[in-house]
C-alpha positions as a printed NumPy array, in Angstrom:
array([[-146.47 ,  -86.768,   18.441],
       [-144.31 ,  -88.256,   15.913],
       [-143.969,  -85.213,   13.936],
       [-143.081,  -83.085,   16.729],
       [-139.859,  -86.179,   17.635],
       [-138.95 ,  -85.675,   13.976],
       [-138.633,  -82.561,   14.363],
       [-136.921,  -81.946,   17.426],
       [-134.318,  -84.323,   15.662],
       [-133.821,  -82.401,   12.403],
       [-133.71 ,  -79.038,   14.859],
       [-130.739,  -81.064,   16.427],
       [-129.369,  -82.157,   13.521],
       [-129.358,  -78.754,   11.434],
       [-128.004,  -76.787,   14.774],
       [-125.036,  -79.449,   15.256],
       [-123.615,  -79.608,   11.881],
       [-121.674,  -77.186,   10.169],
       [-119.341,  -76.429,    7.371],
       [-116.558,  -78.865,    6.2  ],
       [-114.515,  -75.674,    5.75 ],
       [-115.334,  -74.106,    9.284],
       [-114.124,  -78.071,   10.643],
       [-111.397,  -77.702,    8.933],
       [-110.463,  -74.211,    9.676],
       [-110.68 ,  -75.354,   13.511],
       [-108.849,  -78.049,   12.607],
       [-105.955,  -76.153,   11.414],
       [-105.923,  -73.211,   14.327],
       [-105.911,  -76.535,   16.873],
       [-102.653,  -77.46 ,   14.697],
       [-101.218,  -74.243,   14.719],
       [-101.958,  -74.46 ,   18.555],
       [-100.202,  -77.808,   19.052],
       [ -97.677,  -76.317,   17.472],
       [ -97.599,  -73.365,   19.742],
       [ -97.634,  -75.296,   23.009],
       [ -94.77 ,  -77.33 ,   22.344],
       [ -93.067,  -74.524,   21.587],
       [ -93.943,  -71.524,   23.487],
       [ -90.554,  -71.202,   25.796],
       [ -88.382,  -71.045,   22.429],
       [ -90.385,  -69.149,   20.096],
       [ -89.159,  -66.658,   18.448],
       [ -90.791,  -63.193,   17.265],
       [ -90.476,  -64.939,   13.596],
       [ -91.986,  -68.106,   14.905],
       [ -94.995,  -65.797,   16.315],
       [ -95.194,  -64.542,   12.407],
       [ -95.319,  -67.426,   11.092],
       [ -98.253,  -68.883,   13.3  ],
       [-100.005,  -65.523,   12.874],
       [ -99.98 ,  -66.205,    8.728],
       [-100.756,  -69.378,    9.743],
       [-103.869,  -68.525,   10.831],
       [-104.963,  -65.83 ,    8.99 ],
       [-107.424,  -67.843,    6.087],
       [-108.556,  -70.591,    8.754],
       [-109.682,  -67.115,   11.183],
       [-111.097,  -65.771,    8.082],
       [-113.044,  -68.519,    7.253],
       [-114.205,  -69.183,   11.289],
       [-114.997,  -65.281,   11.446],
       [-117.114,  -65.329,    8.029],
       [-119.331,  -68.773,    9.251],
       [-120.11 ,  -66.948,   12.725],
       [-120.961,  -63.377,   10.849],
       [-123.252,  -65.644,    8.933],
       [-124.803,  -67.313,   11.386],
       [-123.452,  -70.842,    9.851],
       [-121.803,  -72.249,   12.825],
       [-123.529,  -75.478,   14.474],
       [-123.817,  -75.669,   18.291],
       [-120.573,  -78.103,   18.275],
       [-118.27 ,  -75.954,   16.55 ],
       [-119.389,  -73.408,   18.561],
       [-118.045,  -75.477,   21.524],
       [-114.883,  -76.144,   19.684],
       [-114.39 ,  -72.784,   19.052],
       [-114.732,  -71.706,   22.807],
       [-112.239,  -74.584,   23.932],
       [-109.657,  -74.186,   21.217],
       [-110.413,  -69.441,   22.324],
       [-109.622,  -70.586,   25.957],
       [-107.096,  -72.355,   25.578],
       [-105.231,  -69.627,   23.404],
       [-106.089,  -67.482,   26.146],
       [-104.112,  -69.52 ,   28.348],
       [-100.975,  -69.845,   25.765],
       [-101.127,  -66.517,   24.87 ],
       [-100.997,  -65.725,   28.741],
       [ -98.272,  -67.985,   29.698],
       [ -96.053,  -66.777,   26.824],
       [ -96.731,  -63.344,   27.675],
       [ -95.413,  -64.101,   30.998],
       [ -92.208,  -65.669,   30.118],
       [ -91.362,  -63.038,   27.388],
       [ -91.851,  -60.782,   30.919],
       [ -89.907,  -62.889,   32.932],
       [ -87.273,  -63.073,   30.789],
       [ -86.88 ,  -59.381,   29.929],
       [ -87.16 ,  -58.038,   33.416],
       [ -85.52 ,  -60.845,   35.858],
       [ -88.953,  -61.194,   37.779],
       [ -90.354,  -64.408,   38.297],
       [ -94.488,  -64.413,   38.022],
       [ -95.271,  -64.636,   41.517],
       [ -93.159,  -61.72 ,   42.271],
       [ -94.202,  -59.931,   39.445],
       [ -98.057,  -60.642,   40.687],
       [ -97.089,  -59.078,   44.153],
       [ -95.757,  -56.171,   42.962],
       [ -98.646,  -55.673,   40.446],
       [-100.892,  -56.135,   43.844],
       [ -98.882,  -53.659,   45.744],
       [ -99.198,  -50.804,   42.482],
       [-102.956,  -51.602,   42.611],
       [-103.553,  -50.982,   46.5  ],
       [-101.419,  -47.617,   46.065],
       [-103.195,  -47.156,   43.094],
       [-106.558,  -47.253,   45.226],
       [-105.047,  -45.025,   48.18 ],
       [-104.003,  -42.2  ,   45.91 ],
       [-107.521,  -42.861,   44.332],
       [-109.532,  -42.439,   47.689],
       [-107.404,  -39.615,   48.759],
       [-108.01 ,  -37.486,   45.924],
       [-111.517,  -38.202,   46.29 ],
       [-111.703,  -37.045,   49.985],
       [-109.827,  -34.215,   48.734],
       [-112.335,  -33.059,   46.147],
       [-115.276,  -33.66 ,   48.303],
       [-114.103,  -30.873,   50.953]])
């Protein structure tokens, strides 16, 4: 029984830790994030450059350990907390580089998007019943 403890332990052990380098690439793409959501209303297509070569070796790295199957279990959590909440930068900067080029504020933007999909699903359903005569 002992033996079988011990090694449920090490199996926790080996599967939690990971690289110093693939910490420390997380570490810097979390910077570069910080960095990003202070920012994202002023940032400019150079700024997006910058954060983008920012990136680059700590992605790299992050891409290599997964490839290699040398990610633990928490940097694989990191990793999906620091993906979601580019998602959600990424997503809100998207939509005030739209706002500002077009005048349309998101929730009018999001209605008209609905309306384009329902007339998008009429024209759909009526050329179906069309080739099914």
């Amino acid at each position: 029984m002992k033996f079988i403890t011990m090694l449920i332990i090490a199996m926790i052990c080996v599967s939690c830790s990971g690289s110093s380098s693939v910490n420390k690439a997380i570490t810097q793409v979390e910077k570069a994030l910080e960095k990003v959501e202070k920012n994202k209303g002023n940032m400019s297509e150079s700024d997006w450059k910058n954060i983008e070569k920012e990136m680059e070796g700590p992605l790299q790295v992050i891409a290599h350990a997964l490839e290699s199957n040398e990610v633990g279990m928490m940097e694989r959590i990191k990793l999906m907390a620091v993906a979601a909440k580019w998602a959600t930068v990424a997503m809100e900067a998207g939509f005030a580089e739209i706002e500002k080029q077009t005048g349309v504020h998101r929730e009018e933007l999001g209605n008209e998007l609905e309306k384009a999909v329902r007339e998008i699903e009429k024209a759909a359903q009526e050329l179906e019943r069309t080739l099914n005569r």
